PDB file of C-alpha atoms in Angstrom:
ATOM      1  CA  UNK M1091       0.000   0.000   0.000  1.00 56.00           C
ATOM      2  CA  UNK M1092       2.419   2.571  -1.238  1.00 57.00           C
ATOM      3  CA  UNK M1093      -0.544   5.017  -1.299  1.00 44.00           C
ATOM      4  CA  UNK M1094      -0.812   4.790   2.451  1.00 44.00           C
ATOM      5  CA  UNK M1095       2.803   4.858   3.463  1.00 44.00           C
ATOM      6  CA  UNK M1096       4.788   5.648   0.315  1.00 48.00           C
ATOM      7  CA  UNK M1097       8.440   5.825  -0.510  1.00 44.00           C
ATOM      8  CA  UNK M1098       7.946   9.516  -1.255  1.00 42.00           C
ATOM      9  CA  UNK M1099       7.303  10.027   2.456  1.00 46.00           C
ATOM     10  CA  UNK M1100      10.625   8.385   3.241  1.00 50.00           C
ATOM     11  CA  UNK M1101      12.286  10.465   0.571  1.00 42.00           C
ATOM     12  CA  UNK M1102      10.738  13.616   2.032  1.00 52.00           C
ATOM     13  CA  UNK M1103      12.096  12.537   5.401  1.00 42.00           C
ATOM     14  CA  UNK M1104      15.612  12.447   3.985  1.00 53.00           C
ATOM     15  CA  UNK M1105      15.333  15.858   2.382  1.00 46.00           C
ATOM     16  CA  UNK M1106      13.735  17.631   5.329  1.00 44.00           C
ATOM     17  CA  UNK M1107      15.841  15.942   7.985  1.00 41.00           C
ATOM     18  CA  UNK M1108      19.017  17.342   6.455  1.00 46.00           C
ATOM     19  CA  UNK M1109      17.641  20.679   5.297  1.00 49.00           C
ATOM     20  CA  UNK M1110      18.628  22.451   8.473  1.00 40.00           C
ATOM     21  CA  UNK M1111      22.279  21.354   8.224  1.00 42.00           C
ATOM     22  CA  UNK M1112      22.803  22.172   4.525  1.00 40.00           C
ATOM     23  CA  UNK M1113      23.941  18.621   3.945  1.00 37.00           C
ATOM     24  CA  UNK M1114      21.213  17.396   1.581  1.00 40.00           C
ATOM     25  CA  UNK M1115      23.774  16.909  -1.129  1.00 44.00           C
ATOM     26  CA  UNK M1116      25.998  14.952   1.224  1.00 45.00           C
ATOM     27  CA  UNK M1117      23.103  12.697   2.223  1.00 50.00           C
ATOM     28  CA  UNK M1118      22.664  11.695  -1.416  1.00 58.00           C
ATOM     29  CA  UNK M1119      26.239  10.391  -1.455  1.00 71.00           C
ATOM     30  CA  UNK M1120      25.936   7.816   1.306  1.00 88.00           C
ATOM     31  CA  UNK M1121      23.924   4.723   2.131  1.00 94.00           C
ATOM     32  CA  UNK M1122      20.974   5.374   4.448  1.00 96.00           C
ATOM     33  CA  UNK M1123      18.628   3.109   6.392  1.00 97.00           C
ATOM     34  CA  UNK M1124      15.295   4.547   7.551  1.00 97.00           C
ATOM     35  CA  UNK M1125      12.815   3.063  10.020  1.00 97.00           C
ATOM     36  CA  UNK M1126       9.311   4.441  10.376  1.00 97.00           C
ATOM     37  CA  UNK M1127       6.092   4.051  12.332  1.00 98.00           C
ATOM     38  CA  UNK M1128       2.702   5.463  11.285  1.00 97.00           C
ATOM     39  CA  UNK M1129      -0.786   5.808  12.693  1.00 98.00           C
ATOM     40  CA  UNK M1130      -3.570   6.666  10.240  1.00 98.00           C
ATOM     41  CA  UNK M1131      -7.252   7.244  10.889  1.00 98.00           C
ATOM     42  CA  UNK M1132      -8.220   5.540   7.608  1.00 98.00           C
ATOM     43  CA  UNK M1133      -6.669   3.710   4.651  1.00 97.00           C
ATOM     44  CA  UNK M1134      -6.108   5.980   1.654  1.00 97.00           C
ATOM     45  CA  UNK M1135      -6.093   4.877  -2.000  1.00 97.00           C
ATOM     46  CA  UNK M1136      -5.526   7.901  -4.245  1.00 97.00           C
ATOM     47  CA  UNK M1137      -7.798   9.933  -1.976  1.00 97.00           C
ATOM     48  CA  UNK M1138     -10.443   7.194  -1.947  1.00 97.00           C
ATOM     49  CA  UNK M1139     -11.514   5.047   0.982  1.00 96.00           C
ATOM     50  CA  UNK M1140     -13.353   1.791   1.575  1.00 95.00           C
ATOM     51  CA  UNK M1141     -16.977   1.762   2.736  1.00 93.00           C
ATOM     52  CA  UNK M1142     -15.918   0.668   6.213  1.00 93.00           C
ATOM     53  CA  UNK M1143     -13.604   2.842   8.285  1.00 95.00           C
ATOM     54  CA  UNK M1144     -10.086   1.351   8.408  1.00 96.00           C
ATOM     55  CA  UNK M1145      -7.720   2.963  10.957  1.00 97.00           C
ATOM     56  CA  UNK M1146      -4.332   1.270  11.072  1.00 97.00           C
ATOM     57  CA  UNK M1147      -0.772   1.364  12.323  1.00 97.00           C
ATOM     58  CA  UNK M1148       2.237   0.495  10.163  1.00 97.00           C
ATOM     59  CA  UNK M1149       5.957  -0.125  10.498  1.00 97.00           C
ATOM     60  CA  UNK M1150       8.325   0.545   7.601  1.00 97.00           C
ATOM     61  CA  UNK M1151      11.961   0.164   6.621  1.00 97.00           C
ATOM     62  CA  UNK M1152      13.856   1.570   3.635  1.00 97.00           C
ATOM     63  CA  UNK M1153      17.451   0.952   2.581  1.00 97.00           C
ATOM     64  CA  UNK M1154      18.866   3.392   0.033  1.00 97.00           C
ATOM     65  CA  UNK M1155      22.306   3.029  -1.541  1.00 97.00           C
ATOM     66  CA  UNK M1156      24.556   5.744  -2.946  1.00 95.00           C
ATOM     67  CA  UNK M1157      23.723   4.541  -6.447  1.00 95.00           C
ATOM     68  CA  UNK M1158      20.062   5.471  -5.910  1.00 96.00           C
ATOM     69  CA  UNK M1159      18.897   1.854  -5.670  1.00 97.00           C
ATOM     70  CA  UNK M1160      16.561   1.280  -2.727  1.00 97.00           C
ATOM     71  CA  UNK M1161      14.547  -1.468  -1.037  1.00 98.00           C
ATOM     72  CA  UNK M1162      11.439  -0.982   1.076  1.00 97.00           C
ATOM     73  CA  UNK M1163       9.241  -3.032   3.373  1.00 98.00           C
ATOM     74  CA  UNK M1164       6.034  -2.163   5.220  1.00 97.00           C
ATOM     75  CA  UNK M1165       3.793  -4.115   7.615  1.00 97.00           C
ATOM     76  CA  UNK M1166       0.224  -2.929   8.252  1.00 97.00           C
ATOM     77  CA  UNK M1167      -2.118  -3.702  11.112  1.00 96.00           C
ATOM     78  CA  UNK M1168      -5.771  -2.671  10.969  1.00 96.00           C
ATOM     79  CA  UNK M1169      -6.880  -1.659  14.447  1.00 94.00           C
ATOM     80  CA  UNK M1170     -10.162  -3.528  13.955  1.00 90.00           C
ATOM     81  CA  UNK M1171      -8.404  -6.700  12.778  1.00 85.00           C
ATOM     82  CA  UNK M1172      -8.326  -9.294  15.553  1.00 73.00           C
ATOM     83  CA  UNK M1173      -7.475 -12.282  13.378  1.00 73.00           C
ATOM     84  CA  UNK M1174      -3.842 -11.684  12.445  1.00 72.00           C
ATOM     85  CA  UNK M1175      -0.687  -9.969  13.612  1.00 83.00           C
ATOM     86  CA  UNK M1176      -0.366  -8.179  10.259  1.00 91.00           C
ATOM     87  CA  UNK M1177      -3.310  -7.214   8.057  1.00 94.00           C
ATOM     88  CA  UNK M1178      -1.050  -6.747   5.024  1.00 96.00           C
ATOM     89  CA  UNK M1179       2.625  -6.419   4.174  1.00 97.00           C
ATOM     90  CA  UNK M1180       4.563  -5.087   1.200  1.00 97.00           C
ATOM     91  CA  UNK M1181       8.075  -5.334  -0.206  1.00 98.00           C
ATOM     92  CA  UNK M1182       9.507  -3.221  -2.977  1.00 98.00           C
ATOM     93  CA  UNK M1183      12.579  -2.041  -4.823  1.00 98.00           C
ATOM     94  CA  UNK M1184      13.447   0.838  -7.109  1.00 98.00           C
ATOM     95  CA  UNK M1185      16.032   3.275  -8.331  1.00 97.00           C
ATOM     96  CA  UNK M1186      16.120   7.077  -8.221  1.00 97.00           C
ATOM     97  CA  UNK M1187      18.516   8.995 -10.449  1.00 96.00           C
ATOM     98  CA  UNK M1188      19.173  12.552 -11.591  1.00 96.00           C
ATOM     99  CA  UNK M1189      18.355  13.489 -15.170  1.00 97.00           C
ATOM    100  CA  UNK M1190      19.641  17.002 -14.508  1.00 95.00           C
ATOM    101  CA  UNK M1191      20.491  19.161 -11.517  1.00 93.00           C
ATOM    102  CA  UNK M1192      16.816  19.797 -10.761  1.00 95.00           C
ATOM    103  CA  UNK M1193      15.081  16.830 -12.423  1.00 97.00           C
ATOM    104  CA  UNK M1194      14.897  13.445 -10.660  1.00 97.00           C
ATOM    105  CA  UNK M1195      13.443  10.219 -12.068  1.00 98.00           C
ATOM    106  CA  UNK M1196      12.286   7.198 -10.081  1.00 98.00           C
ATOM    107  CA  UNK M1197      11.395   3.660 -11.191  1.00 98.00           C
ATOM    108  CA  UNK M1198       9.908   1.215  -8.685  1.00 98.00           C
ATOM    109  CA  UNK M1199       8.069  -2.051  -8.173  1.00 98.00           C
ATOM    110  CA  UNK M1200       6.327  -3.399  -5.076  1.00 98.00           C
ATOM    111  CA  UNK M1201       4.208  -6.369  -4.112  1.00 98.00           C
ATOM    112  CA  UNK M1202       1.697  -6.312  -1.265  1.00 97.00           C
ATOM    113  CA  UNK M1203       0.645  -9.480   0.532  1.00 96.00           C
ATOM    114  CA  UNK M1204      -3.084  -9.400   1.295  1.00 95.00           C
ATOM    115  CA  UNK M1205      -4.954 -12.155   3.161  1.00 91.00           C
ATOM    116  CA  UNK M1206      -8.052 -13.751   1.663  1.00 86.00           C
ATOM    117  CA  UNK M1207     -11.115 -11.481   1.683  1.00 85.00           C
ATOM    118  CA  UNK M1208      -9.009  -8.429   2.544  1.00 92.00           C
ATOM    119  CA  UNK M1209     -11.106  -5.271   3.097  1.00 93.00           C
ATOM    120  CA  UNK M1210      -8.570  -2.980   1.370  1.00 96.00           C
ATOM    121  CA  UNK M1211      -9.821  -1.270  -1.800  1.00 95.00           C
ATOM    122  CA  UNK M1212      -6.686  -2.211  -3.741  1.00 96.00           C
ATOM    123  CA  UNK M1213      -6.463  -5.853  -2.650  1.00 96.00           C
ATOM    124  CA  UNK M1214      -7.254  -7.046  -6.193  1.00 95.00           C
ATOM    125  CA  UNK M1215      -4.031  -5.445  -7.481  1.00 97.00           C
ATOM    126  CA  UNK M1216      -1.113  -6.514  -5.268  1.00 97.00           C
ATOM    127  CA  UNK M1217       1.529  -5.749  -7.921  1.00 98.00           C
ATOM    128  CA  UNK M1218       2.476  -2.114  -8.429  1.00 98.00           C
ATOM    129  CA  UNK M1219       4.934  -0.696 -10.982  1.00 98.00           C
ATOM    130  CA  UNK M1220       5.636   3.012 -10.911  1.00 98.00           C
ATOM    131  CA  UNK M1221       7.585   5.716 -12.683  1.00 98.00           C
ATOM    132  CA  UNK M1222       7.885   9.348 -11.638  1.00 98.00           C
ATOM    133  CA  UNK M1223       9.580  12.605 -12.491  1.00 98.00           C
ATOM    134  CA  UNK M1224      10.173  15.415  -9.993  1.00 97.00           C
ATOM    135  CA  UNK M1225      11.328  18.891 -10.933  1.00 97.00           C
ATOM    136  CA  UNK M1226      12.535  21.078  -8.093  1.00 94.00           C
ATOM    137  CA  UNK M1227      12.700  24.815  -8.440  1.00 91.00           C
ATOM    138  CA  UNK M1228      10.869  27.208  -6.134  1.00 91.00           C
ATOM    139  CA  UNK M1229       8.298  24.448  -5.771  1.00 95.00           C
ATOM    140  CA  UNK M1230       8.621  20.733  -6.406  1.00 96.00           C
ATOM    141  CA  UNK M1231       6.394  19.478  -9.212  1.00 97.00           C
ATOM    142  CA  UNK M1232       5.930  15.786  -9.860  1.00 97.00           C
ATOM    143  CA  UNK M1233       4.344  13.456 -12.402  1.00 98.00           C
ATOM    144  CA  UNK M1234       3.660   9.874 -11.256  1.00 98.00           C
ATOM    145  CA  UNK M1235       2.561   6.960 -13.432  1.00 98.00           C
ATOM    146  CA  UNK M1236       1.352   3.786 -11.695  1.00 98.00           C
ATOM    147  CA  UNK M1237       0.296   0.446 -13.112  1.00 98.00           C
ATOM    148  CA  UNK M1238      -1.333  -1.801 -10.509  1.00 98.00           C
ATOM    149  CA  UNK M1239      -2.218  -5.352 -11.458  1.00 97.00           C
ATOM    150  CA  UNK M1240      -3.215  -8.796 -10.194  1.00 97.00           C
ATOM    151  CA  UNK M1241      -6.828  -9.976 -10.344  1.00 95.00           C
ATOM    152  CA  UNK M1242      -7.531  -6.576 -11.856  1.00 96.00           C
ATOM    153  CA  UNK M1243      -5.439  -4.097 -13.834  1.00 97.00           C
ATOM    154  CA  UNK M1244      -5.525  -0.315 -13.373  1.00 98.00           C
ATOM    155  CA  UNK M1245      -3.429   2.637 -14.476  1.00 98.00           C
ATOM    156  CA  UNK M1246      -3.171   5.944 -12.622  1.00 98.00           C
ATOM    157  CA  UNK M1247      -1.593   9.316 -13.375  1.00 98.00           C
ATOM    158  CA  UNK M1248      -0.963  11.844 -10.609  1.00 98.00           C
ATOM    159  CA  UNK M1249       0.215  15.420 -11.081  1.00 98.00           C
ATOM    160  CA  UNK M1250       1.434  17.085  -7.883  1.00 98.00           C
ATOM    161  CA  UNK M1251       3.109  20.210  -6.621  1.00 97.00           C
ATOM    162  CA  UNK M1252       4.416  21.045  -3.171  1.00 97.00           C
ATOM    163  CA  UNK M1253       6.463  23.639  -1.325  1.00 97.00           C
ATOM    164  CA  UNK M1254       8.494  23.039   1.824  1.00 96.00           C
ATOM    165  CA  UNK M1255       8.312  26.082   4.110  1.00 96.00           C
ATOM    166  CA  UNK M1256      10.832  26.429   6.934  1.00 96.00           C
ATOM    167  CA  UNK M1257       9.012  27.900   9.925  1.00 96.00           C
ATOM    168  CA  UNK M1258      11.411  28.109  12.885  1.00 94.00           C
ATOM    169  CA  UNK M1259      14.006  26.321  14.996  1.00 94.00           C
ATOM    170  CA  UNK M1260      13.557  25.349  18.634  1.00 92.00           C
ATOM    171  CA  UNK M1261      17.168  24.375  19.362  1.00 89.00           C
ATOM    172  CA  UNK M1262      19.372  27.083  17.877  1.00 85.00           C
ATOM    173  CA  UNK M1263      19.701  25.615  14.405  1.00 84.00           C
ATOM    174  CA  UNK M1264      19.912  21.964  15.459  1.00 90.00           C
ATOM    175  CA  UNK M1265      16.307  21.333  14.434  1.00 94.00           C
ATOM    176  CA  UNK M1266      13.733  22.702  12.042  1.00 96.00           C
ATOM    177  CA  UNK M1267       9.935  22.898  11.996  1.00 97.00           C
ATOM    178  CA  UNK M1268       8.574  22.702   8.462  1.00 97.00           C
ATOM    179  CA  UNK M1269       5.239  22.925   6.694  1.00 98.00           C
ATOM    180  CA  UNK M1270       4.989  21.280   3.259  1.00 97.00           C
ATOM    181  CA  UNK M1271       1.562  21.861   1.699  1.00 98.00           C
ATOM    182  CA  UNK M1272       0.927  19.901  -1.483  1.00 98.00           C
ATOM    183  CA  UNK M1273      -1.798  19.696  -4.094  1.00 98.00           C
ATOM    184  CA  UNK M1274      -2.310  16.789  -6.457  1.00 97.00           C
ATOM    185  CA  UNK M1275      -4.870  15.486  -8.905  1.00 98.00           C
ATOM    186  CA  UNK M1276      -5.267  11.832  -9.880  1.00 98.00           C
ATOM    187  CA  UNK M1277      -6.888  10.209 -12.896  1.00 98.00           C
ATOM    188  CA  UNK M1278      -7.171   6.512 -13.663  1.00 98.00           C
ATOM    189  CA  UNK M1279      -9.256   3.415 -14.271  1.00 97.00           C
ATOM    190  CA  UNK M1280     -11.322   1.649 -11.609  1.00 97.00           C
ATOM    191  CA  UNK M1281     -11.342  -2.107 -12.204  1.00 97.00           C
ATOM    192  CA  UNK M1282     -10.235  -2.577  -8.580  1.00 96.00           C
ATOM    193  CA  UNK M1283     -13.700  -1.489  -7.439  1.00 96.00           C
ATOM    194  CA  UNK M1284     -15.426  -4.398  -9.175  1.00 94.00           C
ATOM    195  CA  UNK M1285     -13.494  -6.942  -7.112  1.00 94.00           C
ATOM    196  CA  UNK M1286     -13.809  -4.866  -3.947  1.00 95.00           C
ATOM    197  CA  UNK M1287     -17.624  -4.779  -4.184  1.00 94.00           C
ATOM    198  CA  UNK M1288     -17.876  -8.469  -5.066  1.00 91.00           C
ATOM    199  CA  UNK M1289     -15.710  -9.531  -2.130  1.00 89.00           C
ATOM    200  CA  UNK M1290     -17.427  -7.099   0.225  1.00 87.00           C
ATOM    201  CA  UNK M1291     -20.775  -8.688  -0.633  1.00 85.00           C
ATOM    202  CA  UNK M1292     -19.252 -12.067   0.195  1.00 81.00           C
ATOM    203  CA  UNK M1293     -17.916 -10.850   3.535  1.00 78.00           C
ATOM    204  CA  UNK M1294     -21.245  -9.201   4.380  1.00 75.00           C
ATOM    205  CA  UNK M1295     -23.170 -12.361   3.510  1.00 75.00           C
ATOM    206  CA  UNK M1296     -21.046 -14.327   5.970  1.00 65.00           C
ATOM    207  CA  UNK M1297     -21.876 -11.758   8.654  1.00 62.00           C
ATOM    208  CA  UNK M1298     -25.572 -11.755   7.828  1.00 56.00           C
ATOM    209  CA  UNK M1299     -25.540  -8.130   6.607  1.00 55.00           C
ATOM    210  CA  UNK M1300     -28.358  -7.264   4.131  1.00 56.00           C
ATOM    211  CA  UNK M1301     -26.856  -7.106   0.625  1.00 55.00           C
ATOM    212  CA  UNK M1302     -27.318  -4.074  -1.668  1.00 55.00           C
ATOM    213  CA  UNK M1303     -27.993  -4.473  -5.417  1.00 54.00           C
ATOM    214  CA  UNK M1304     -25.044  -5.879  -7.385  1.00 48.00           C
ATOM    215  CA  UNK M1305     -22.287  -3.252  -7.554  1.00 45.00           C
ATOM    216  CA  UNK M1306     -24.714  -0.622  -6.236  1.00 46.00           C
ATOM    217  CA  UNK M1307     -25.412   0.516  -9.783  1.00 45.00           C
ATOM    218  CA  UNK M1308     -28.693   0.394 -11.763  1.00 41.00           C
ATOM    219  CA  UNK M1309     -26.897  -0.741 -14.909  1.00 43.00           C
ATOM    220  CA  UNK M1310     -25.490  -3.871 -13.247  1.00 47.00           C
ATOM    221  CA  UNK M1311     -22.189  -5.572 -13.925  1.00 48.00           C
ATOM    222  CA  UNK M1312     -21.927  -4.756 -17.637  1.00 50.00           C
ATOM    223  CA  UNK M1313     -22.382  -1.019 -17.101  1.00 49.00           C
ATOM    224  CA  UNK M1314     -19.927  -1.016 -14.201  1.00 53.00           C
ATOM    225  CA  UNK M1315     -17.276  -2.865 -16.230  1.00 56.00           C
ATOM    226  CA  UNK M1316     -17.564  -0.288 -18.978  1.00 56.00           C
ATOM    227  CA  UNK M1317     -17.288   2.610 -16.523  1.00 68.00           C
ATOM    228  CA  UNK M1318     -14.348   0.993 -14.713  1.00 78.00           C
ATOM    229  CA  UNK M1319     -12.404   0.730 -17.980  1.00 82.00           C
ATOM    230  CA  UNK M1320     -12.656   4.436 -18.706  1.00 91.00           C
ATOM    231  CA  UNK M1321      -9.754   6.699 -17.798  1.00 93.00           C
ATOM    232  CA  UNK M1322     -11.399   9.396 -15.672  1.00 95.00           C
ATOM    233  CA  UNK M1323     -10.496  11.999 -13.111  1.00 97.00           C
ATOM    234  CA  UNK M1324     -10.716  10.426  -9.643  1.00 97.00           C
ATOM    235  CA  UNK M1325      -9.648  12.848  -6.918  1.00 98.00           C
ATOM    236  CA  UNK M1326      -8.345  16.309  -6.059  1.00 98.00           C
ATOM    237  CA  UNK M1327      -6.180  16.295  -2.942  1.00 98.00           C
ATOM    238  CA  UNK M1328      -4.781  18.858  -0.526  1.00 98.00           C
ATOM    239  CA  UNK M1329      -2.235  17.566   1.989  1.00 98.00           C
ATOM    240  CA  UNK M1330      -0.746  19.674   4.803  1.00 98.00           C
ATOM    241  CA  UNK M1331       2.113  18.001   6.751  1.00 98.00           C
ATOM    242  CA  UNK M1332       3.646  19.734   9.757  1.00 98.00           C
ATOM    243  CA  UNK M1333       7.028  18.202  10.662  1.00 98.00           C
ATOM    244  CA  UNK M1334       9.649  18.497  13.370  1.00 98.00           C
ATOM    245  CA  UNK M1335      13.084  17.621  11.923  1.00 97.00           C
ATOM    246  CA  UNK M1336      16.386  16.739  13.529  1.00 95.00           C
ATOM    247  CA  UNK M1337      19.564  15.463  11.887  1.00 91.00           C
ATOM    248  CA  UNK M1338      18.445  11.826  12.046  1.00 94.00           C
ATOM    249  CA  UNK M1339      14.720  11.787  12.750  1.00 95.00           C
ATOM    250  CA  UNK M1340      11.437  13.402  11.837  1.00 97.00           C
ATOM    251  CA  UNK M1341       8.032  13.555  13.536  1.00 97.00           C
ATOM    252  CA  UNK M1342       5.173  14.524  11.254  1.00 98.00           C
ATOM    253  CA  UNK M1343       1.446  15.166  11.590  1.00 98.00           C
ATOM    254  CA  UNK M1344      -0.388  15.401   8.272  1.00 98.00           C
ATOM    255  CA  UNK M1345      -3.961  16.179   7.266  1.00 98.00           C
ATOM    256  CA  UNK M1346      -5.318  15.395   3.808  1.00 98.00           C
ATOM    257  CA  UNK M1347      -8.581  16.547   2.277  1.00 98.00           C
ATOM    258  CA  UNK M1348      -9.617  14.636  -0.843  1.00 98.00           C
ATOM    259  CA  UNK M1349     -12.530  15.682  -3.022  1.00 98.00           C
ATOM    260  CA  UNK M1350     -13.672  12.856  -5.287  1.00 98.00           C
ATOM    261  CA  UNK M1351     -14.585  13.560  -8.881  1.00 97.00           C
ATOM    262  CA  UNK M1352     -18.138  12.701  -9.965  1.00 96.00           C
ATOM    263  CA  UNK M1353     -16.702   9.744 -11.914  1.00 95.00           C
ATOM    264  CA  UNK M1354     -15.206   8.086  -8.815  1.00 96.00           C
ATOM    265  CA  UNK M1355     -17.179   4.910  -8.087  1.00 94.00           C
ATOM    266  CA  UNK M1356     -16.111   4.977  -4.428  1.00 94.00           C
ATOM    267  CA  UNK M1357     -18.304   8.030  -3.788  1.00 93.00           C
ATOM    268  CA  UNK M1358     -18.278  10.582  -6.583  1.00 91.00           C
ATOM    269  CA  UNK M1359     -18.713  14.176  -5.479  1.00 93.00           C
ATOM    270  CA  UNK M1360     -17.971  13.498  -1.813  1.00 96.00           C
ATOM    271  CA  UNK M1361     -14.989  14.530   0.333  1.00 97.00           C
ATOM    272  CA  UNK M1362     -12.715  12.339   2.446  1.00 98.00           C
ATOM    273  CA  UNK M1363     -10.486  13.368   5.339  1.00 97.00           C
ATOM    274  CA  UNK M1364      -7.314  11.552   6.370  1.00 98.00           C
ATOM    275  CA  UNK M1365      -4.969  12.122   9.290  1.00 98.00           C
ATOM    276  CA  UNK M1366      -1.531  10.519   9.713  1.00 97.00           C
ATOM    277  CA  UNK M1367       0.964  10.712  12.557  1.00 98.00           C
ATOM    278  CA  UNK M1368       4.428   9.463  11.566  1.00 97.00           C
ATOM    279  CA  UNK M1369       7.871   9.017  13.099  1.00 97.00           C
ATOM    280  CA  UNK M1370      10.994   8.255  11.046  1.00 97.00           C
ATOM    281  CA  UNK M1371      14.561   7.615  12.133  1.00 97.00           C
ATOM    282  CA  UNK M1372      17.434   7.530   9.669  1.00 96.00           C
ATOM    283  CA  UNK M1373      20.801   5.868  10.255  1.00 93.00           C
TER     284      UNK M1373
END
């Protein structure tokens, strides 16, 4: 679930943690190992959420070499999940490299291990291949392409822009409080929702919950399949992370407001709110 606890968060940790010591360039020339812990009030999939509320905690690790090659691992635990130690887990690898002084490219792949009848929206697509470009000037602008596949296949495009604002220091230059507001828009296909609804009906039937009409749509399965195959706008997202940075660790509280496009099958025209509290330590 790179959309819940993504490598970009770990990358942001590296950049912001060294910003106050003017050693960002130096940090790119050494191997780093980052551990993280996250609490989130709900699972987030491109600004979308499942029908049931899914707060969780997660633990992550990322190893990044001087060459730009990196490996990541994340374990997730839904707070309402009493049947397993981990509700899901992912492993990934990638490479980040400079195309120019201000332009960075990233190629990655990850696989997420979901149990049977997982309640996550994206459980039908455990494989995820991604490519991104980031251009840093006064603001950092990014273009991300994702192809998620498994039982279903979906493609997503996200355009984002963000600006890290240095607020103040509490320890005479040894730390830094930052605010990094970002805006992004995501478009993509929605085959994942077909499997999510089908499996949710199965889970609900086992619990004796009254079942809604198939796929919740008047047109039935055929209409939904056609809509899911279209490449539509999905969400418009505003994220505001407030972070406390030291040389080797970062504590961050982030709020995200996501407004779903009318074409989003997970609740078109509605708004979702997400809150994350994260801690990262870098060796």
